[in-house]
mmCIF file with all atom_site columns, C-alpha atoms in Angstrom:
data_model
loop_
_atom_site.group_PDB
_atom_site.id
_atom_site.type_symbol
_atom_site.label_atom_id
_atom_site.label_alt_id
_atom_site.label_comp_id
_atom_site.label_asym_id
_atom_site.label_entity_id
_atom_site.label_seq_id
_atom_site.pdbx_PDB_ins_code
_atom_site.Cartn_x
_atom_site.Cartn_y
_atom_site.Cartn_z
_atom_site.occupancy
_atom_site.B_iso_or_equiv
_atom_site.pdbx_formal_charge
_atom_site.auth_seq_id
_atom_site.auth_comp_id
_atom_site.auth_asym_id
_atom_site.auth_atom_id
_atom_site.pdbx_PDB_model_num
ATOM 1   C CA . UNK A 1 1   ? 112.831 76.466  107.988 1.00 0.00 ? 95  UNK A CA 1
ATOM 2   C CA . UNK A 1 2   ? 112.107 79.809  106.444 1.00 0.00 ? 96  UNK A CA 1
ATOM 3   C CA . UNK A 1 3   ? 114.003 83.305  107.353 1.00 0.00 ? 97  UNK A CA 1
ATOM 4   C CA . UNK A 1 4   ? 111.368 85.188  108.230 1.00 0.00 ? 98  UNK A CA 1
ATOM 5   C CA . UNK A 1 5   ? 113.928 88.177  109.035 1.00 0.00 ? 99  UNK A CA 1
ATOM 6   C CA . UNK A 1 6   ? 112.514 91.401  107.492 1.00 0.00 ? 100 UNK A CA 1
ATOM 7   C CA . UNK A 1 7   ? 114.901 92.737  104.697 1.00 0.00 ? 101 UNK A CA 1
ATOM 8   C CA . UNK A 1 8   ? 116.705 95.931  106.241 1.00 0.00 ? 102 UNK A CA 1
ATOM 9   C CA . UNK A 1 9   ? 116.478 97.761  103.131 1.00 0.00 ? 103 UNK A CA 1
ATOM 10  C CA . UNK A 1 10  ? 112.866 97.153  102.378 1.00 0.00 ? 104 UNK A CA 1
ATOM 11  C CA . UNK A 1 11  ? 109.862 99.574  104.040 1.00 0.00 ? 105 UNK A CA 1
ATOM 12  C CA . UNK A 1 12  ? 108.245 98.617  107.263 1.00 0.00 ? 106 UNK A CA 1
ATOM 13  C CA . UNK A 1 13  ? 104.692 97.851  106.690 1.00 0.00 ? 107 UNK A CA 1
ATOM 14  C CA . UNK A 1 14  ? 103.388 100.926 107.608 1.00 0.00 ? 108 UNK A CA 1
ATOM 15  C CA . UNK A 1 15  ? 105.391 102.690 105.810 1.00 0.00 ? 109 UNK A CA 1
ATOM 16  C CA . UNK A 1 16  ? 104.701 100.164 102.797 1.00 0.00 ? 110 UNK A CA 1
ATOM 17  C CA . UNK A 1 17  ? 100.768 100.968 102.846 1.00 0.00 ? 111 UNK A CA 1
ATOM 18  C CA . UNK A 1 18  ? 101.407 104.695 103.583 1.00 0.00 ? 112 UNK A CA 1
ATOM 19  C CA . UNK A 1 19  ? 103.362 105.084 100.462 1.00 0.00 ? 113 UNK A CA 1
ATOM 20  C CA . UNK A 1 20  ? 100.827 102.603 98.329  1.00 0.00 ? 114 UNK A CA 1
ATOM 21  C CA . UNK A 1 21  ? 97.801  104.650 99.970  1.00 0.00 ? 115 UNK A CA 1
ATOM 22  C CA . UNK A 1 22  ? 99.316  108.023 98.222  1.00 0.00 ? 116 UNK A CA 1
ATOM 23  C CA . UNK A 1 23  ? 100.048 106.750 95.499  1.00 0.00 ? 117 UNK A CA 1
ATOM 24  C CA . UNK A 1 24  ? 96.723  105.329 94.764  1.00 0.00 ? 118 UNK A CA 1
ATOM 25  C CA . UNK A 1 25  ? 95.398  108.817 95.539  1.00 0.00 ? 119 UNK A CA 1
ATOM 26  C CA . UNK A 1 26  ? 96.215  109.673 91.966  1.00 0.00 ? 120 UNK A CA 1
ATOM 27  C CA . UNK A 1 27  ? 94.830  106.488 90.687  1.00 0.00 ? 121 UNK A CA 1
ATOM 28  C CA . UNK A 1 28  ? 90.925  106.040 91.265  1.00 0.00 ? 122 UNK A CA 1
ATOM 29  C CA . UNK A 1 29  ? 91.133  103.504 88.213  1.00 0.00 ? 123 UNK A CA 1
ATOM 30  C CA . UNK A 1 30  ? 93.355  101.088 89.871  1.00 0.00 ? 124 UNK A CA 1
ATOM 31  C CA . UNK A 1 31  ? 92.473  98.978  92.920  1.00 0.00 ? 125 UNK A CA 1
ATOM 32  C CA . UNK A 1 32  ? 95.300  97.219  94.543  1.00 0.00 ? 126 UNK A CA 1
ATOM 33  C CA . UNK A 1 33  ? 94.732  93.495  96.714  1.00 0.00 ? 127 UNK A CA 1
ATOM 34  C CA . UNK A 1 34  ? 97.353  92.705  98.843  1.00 0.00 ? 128 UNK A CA 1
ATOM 35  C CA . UNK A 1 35  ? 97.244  89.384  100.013 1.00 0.00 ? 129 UNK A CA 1
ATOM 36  C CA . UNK A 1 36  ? 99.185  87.739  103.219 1.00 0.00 ? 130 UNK A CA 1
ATOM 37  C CA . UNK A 1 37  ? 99.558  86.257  106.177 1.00 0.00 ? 131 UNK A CA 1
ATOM 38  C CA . UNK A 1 38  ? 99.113  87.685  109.833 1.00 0.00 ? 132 UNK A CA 1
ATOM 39  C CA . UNK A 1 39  ? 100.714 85.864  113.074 1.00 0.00 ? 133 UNK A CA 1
ATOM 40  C CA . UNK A 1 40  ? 97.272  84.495  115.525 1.00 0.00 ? 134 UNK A CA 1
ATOM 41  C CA . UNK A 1 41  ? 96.995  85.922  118.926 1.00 0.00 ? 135 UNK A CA 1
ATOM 42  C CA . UNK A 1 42  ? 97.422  82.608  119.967 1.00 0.00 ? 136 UNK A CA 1
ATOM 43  C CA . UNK A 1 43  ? 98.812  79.667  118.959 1.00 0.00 ? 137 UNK A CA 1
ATOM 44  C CA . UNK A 1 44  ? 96.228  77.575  116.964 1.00 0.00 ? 138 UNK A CA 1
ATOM 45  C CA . UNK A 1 45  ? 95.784  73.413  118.646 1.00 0.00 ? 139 UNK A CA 1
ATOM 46  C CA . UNK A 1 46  ? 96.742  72.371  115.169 1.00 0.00 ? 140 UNK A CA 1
ATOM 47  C CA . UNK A 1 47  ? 99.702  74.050  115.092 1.00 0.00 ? 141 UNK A CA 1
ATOM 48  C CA . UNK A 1 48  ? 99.086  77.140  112.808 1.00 0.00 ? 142 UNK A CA 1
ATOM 49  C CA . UNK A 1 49  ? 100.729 80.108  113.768 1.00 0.00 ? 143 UNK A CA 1
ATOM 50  C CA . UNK A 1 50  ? 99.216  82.380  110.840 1.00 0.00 ? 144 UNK A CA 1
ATOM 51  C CA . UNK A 1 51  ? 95.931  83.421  108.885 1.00 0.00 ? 145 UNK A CA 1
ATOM 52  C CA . UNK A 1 52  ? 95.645  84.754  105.940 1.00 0.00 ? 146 UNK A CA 1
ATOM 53  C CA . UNK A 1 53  ? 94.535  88.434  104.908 1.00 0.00 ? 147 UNK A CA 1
ATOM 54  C CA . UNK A 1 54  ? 93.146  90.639  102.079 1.00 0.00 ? 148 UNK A CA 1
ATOM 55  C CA . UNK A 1 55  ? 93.180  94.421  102.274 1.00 0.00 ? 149 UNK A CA 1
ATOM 56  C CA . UNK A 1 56  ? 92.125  96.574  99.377  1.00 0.00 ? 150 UNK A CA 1
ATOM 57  C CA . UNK A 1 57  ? 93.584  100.097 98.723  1.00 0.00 ? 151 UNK A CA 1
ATOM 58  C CA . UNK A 1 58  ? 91.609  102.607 96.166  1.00 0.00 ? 152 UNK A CA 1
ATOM 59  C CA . UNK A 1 59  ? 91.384  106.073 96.633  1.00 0.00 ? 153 UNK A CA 1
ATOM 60  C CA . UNK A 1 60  ? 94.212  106.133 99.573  1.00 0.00 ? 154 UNK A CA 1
ATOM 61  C CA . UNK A 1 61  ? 92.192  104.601 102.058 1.00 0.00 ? 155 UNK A CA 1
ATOM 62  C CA . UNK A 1 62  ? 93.052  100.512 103.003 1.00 0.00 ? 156 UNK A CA 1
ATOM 63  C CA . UNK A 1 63  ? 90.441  98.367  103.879 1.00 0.00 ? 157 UNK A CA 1
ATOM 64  C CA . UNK A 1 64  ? 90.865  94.757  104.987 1.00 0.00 ? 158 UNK A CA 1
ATOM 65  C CA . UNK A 1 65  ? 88.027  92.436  103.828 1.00 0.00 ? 159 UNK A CA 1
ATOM 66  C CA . UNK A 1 66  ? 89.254  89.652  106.429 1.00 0.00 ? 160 UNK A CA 1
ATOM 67  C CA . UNK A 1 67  ? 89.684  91.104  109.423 1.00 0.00 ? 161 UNK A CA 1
ATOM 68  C CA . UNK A 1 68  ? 88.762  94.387  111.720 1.00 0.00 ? 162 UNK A CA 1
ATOM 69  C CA . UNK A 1 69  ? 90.650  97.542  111.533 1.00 0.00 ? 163 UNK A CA 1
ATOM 70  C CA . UNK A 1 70  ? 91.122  100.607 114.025 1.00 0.00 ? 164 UNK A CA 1
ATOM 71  C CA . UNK A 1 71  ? 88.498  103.530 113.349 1.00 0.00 ? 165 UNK A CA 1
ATOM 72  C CA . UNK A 1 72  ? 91.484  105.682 113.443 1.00 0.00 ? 166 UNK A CA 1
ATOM 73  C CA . UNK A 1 73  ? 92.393  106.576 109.658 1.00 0.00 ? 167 UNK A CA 1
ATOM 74  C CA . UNK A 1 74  ? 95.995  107.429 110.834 1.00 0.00 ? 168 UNK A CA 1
ATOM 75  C CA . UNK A 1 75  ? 96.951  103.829 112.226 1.00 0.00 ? 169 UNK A CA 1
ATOM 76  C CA . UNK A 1 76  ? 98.298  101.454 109.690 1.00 0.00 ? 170 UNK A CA 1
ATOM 77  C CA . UNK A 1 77  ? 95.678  98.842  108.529 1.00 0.00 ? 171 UNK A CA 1
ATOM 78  C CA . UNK A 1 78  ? 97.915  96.004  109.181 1.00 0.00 ? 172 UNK A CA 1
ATOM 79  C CA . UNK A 1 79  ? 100.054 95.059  112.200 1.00 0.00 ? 173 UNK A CA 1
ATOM 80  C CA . UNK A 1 80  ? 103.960 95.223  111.984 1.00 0.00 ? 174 UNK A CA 1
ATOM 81  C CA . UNK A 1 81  ? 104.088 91.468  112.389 1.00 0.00 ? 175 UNK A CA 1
ATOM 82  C CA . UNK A 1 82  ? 102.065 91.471  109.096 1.00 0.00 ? 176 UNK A CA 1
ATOM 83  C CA . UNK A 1 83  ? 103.576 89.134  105.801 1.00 0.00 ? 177 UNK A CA 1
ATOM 84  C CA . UNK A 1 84  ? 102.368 90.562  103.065 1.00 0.00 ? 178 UNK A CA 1
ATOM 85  C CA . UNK A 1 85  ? 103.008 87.692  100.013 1.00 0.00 ? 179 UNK A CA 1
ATOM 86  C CA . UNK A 1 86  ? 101.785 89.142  96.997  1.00 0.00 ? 180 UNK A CA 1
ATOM 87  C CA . UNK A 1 87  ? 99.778  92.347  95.483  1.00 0.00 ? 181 UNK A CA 1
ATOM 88  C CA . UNK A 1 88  ? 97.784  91.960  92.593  1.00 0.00 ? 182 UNK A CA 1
ATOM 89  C CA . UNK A 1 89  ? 96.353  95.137  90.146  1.00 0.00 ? 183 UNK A CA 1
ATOM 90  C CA . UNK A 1 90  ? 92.918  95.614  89.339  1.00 0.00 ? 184 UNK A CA 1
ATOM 91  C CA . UNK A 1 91  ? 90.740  98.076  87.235  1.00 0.00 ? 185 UNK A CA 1
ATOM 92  C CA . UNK A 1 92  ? 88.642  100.389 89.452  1.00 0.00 ? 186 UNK A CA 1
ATOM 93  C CA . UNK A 1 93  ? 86.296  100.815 90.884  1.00 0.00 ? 187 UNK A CA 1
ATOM 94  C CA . UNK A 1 94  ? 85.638  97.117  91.944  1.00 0.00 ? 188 UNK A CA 1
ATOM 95  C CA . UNK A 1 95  ? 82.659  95.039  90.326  1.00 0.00 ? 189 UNK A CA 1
ATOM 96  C CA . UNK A 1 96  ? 82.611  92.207  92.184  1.00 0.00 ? 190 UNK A CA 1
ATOM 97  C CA . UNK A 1 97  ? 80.452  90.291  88.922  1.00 0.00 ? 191 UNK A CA 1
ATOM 98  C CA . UNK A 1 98  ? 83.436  91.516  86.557  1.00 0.00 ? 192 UNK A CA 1
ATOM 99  C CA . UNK A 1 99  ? 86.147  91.803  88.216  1.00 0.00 ? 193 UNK A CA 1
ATOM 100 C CA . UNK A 1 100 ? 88.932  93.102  86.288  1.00 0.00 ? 194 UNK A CA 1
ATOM 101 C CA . UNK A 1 101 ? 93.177  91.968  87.020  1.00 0.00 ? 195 UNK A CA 1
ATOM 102 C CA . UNK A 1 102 ? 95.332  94.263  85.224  1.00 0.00 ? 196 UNK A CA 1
ATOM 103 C CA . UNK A 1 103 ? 99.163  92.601  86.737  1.00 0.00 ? 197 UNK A CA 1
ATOM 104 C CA . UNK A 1 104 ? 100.579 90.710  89.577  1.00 0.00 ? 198 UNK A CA 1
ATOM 105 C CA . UNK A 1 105 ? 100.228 88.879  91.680  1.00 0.00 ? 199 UNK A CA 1
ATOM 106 C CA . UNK A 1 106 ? 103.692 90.417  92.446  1.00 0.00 ? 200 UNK A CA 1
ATOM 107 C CA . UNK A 1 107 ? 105.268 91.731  95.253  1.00 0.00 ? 201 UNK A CA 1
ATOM 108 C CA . UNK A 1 108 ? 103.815 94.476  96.867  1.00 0.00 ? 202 UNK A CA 1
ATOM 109 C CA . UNK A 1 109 ? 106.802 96.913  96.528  1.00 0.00 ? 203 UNK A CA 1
ATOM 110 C CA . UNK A 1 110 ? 106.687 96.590  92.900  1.00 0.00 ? 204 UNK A CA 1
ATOM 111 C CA . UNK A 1 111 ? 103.573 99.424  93.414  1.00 0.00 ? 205 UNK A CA 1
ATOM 112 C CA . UNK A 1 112 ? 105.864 101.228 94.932  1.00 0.00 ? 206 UNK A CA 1
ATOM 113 C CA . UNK A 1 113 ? 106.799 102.928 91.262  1.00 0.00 ? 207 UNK A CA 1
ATOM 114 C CA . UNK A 1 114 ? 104.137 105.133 89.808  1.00 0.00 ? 208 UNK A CA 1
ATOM 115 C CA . UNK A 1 115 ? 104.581 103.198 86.482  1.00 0.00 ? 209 UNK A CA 1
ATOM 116 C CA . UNK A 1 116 ? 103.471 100.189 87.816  1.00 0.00 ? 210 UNK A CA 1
ATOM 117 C CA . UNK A 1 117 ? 100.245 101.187 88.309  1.00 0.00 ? 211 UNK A CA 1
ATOM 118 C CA . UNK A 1 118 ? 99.527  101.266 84.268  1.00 0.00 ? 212 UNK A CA 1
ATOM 119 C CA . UNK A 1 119 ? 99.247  97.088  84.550  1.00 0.00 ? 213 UNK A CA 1
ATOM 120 C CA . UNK A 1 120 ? 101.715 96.660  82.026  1.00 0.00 ? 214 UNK A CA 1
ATOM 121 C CA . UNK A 1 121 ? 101.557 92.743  82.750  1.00 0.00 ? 215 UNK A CA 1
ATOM 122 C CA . UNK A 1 122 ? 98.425  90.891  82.246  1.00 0.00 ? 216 UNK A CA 1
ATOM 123 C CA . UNK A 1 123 ? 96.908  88.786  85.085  1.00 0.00 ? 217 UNK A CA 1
#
């Protein structure tokens, strides 16, 4: 069995995609996909107890590609309950016919230094 306990000393996910969304404010280059799980309303007949997500943030907005979001700018894009697995870097804007990964996938709080957003690692 996993420990799905969240880490004390790492951000809630709000405060995870707040601090990601500002940051990408001064990078309209970069794109960043962060990839995931998110517990279902209800409990699936075959058992599953998660689906997976993709949200994009560029610009310091975050949109998810896989599910709705609240019109409301100022609520987080993800729920609390949210696992987010892995981030990955990409060149900006998106071109969905050349789509460009600068690092990752690693884990999300890695963007969480300015530096990392130069893609020193290749994808």
């Amino acid at each position: 069995m996993t420990d799905t306990t969240p880490d004390p000393a790492s951000p809630s996910v709000a405060a995870l995609l707040a601090a990601l969304e500002t940051i990408s404010r001064e990078r309209p280059d970069r794109v960043l996909r962060l990839v995931g799980t998110l517990p279902l309303p209800e409990p699936d007949p075959s058992g599953a107890g998660e689906e997976p997500f993709e949200l994009l943030i560029f610009r310091g907005f975050s949109s998810s590609v896989t599910h709705p979001t609240a019109f409301d700018p100022d609520q987080p894009a993800l729920p609390a309950s949210a696992r987010i697995t892995a981030a990955l870097l990409l060149a900006g804007p998106l071109n969905p016919s050349d789509e460009r990964g600068l690092a990752g996938p690693l884990p999300a709080a890695t963007y969480l230094d300015p530096g990392a957003w130069d893609g020193a690692t290749g994808v």
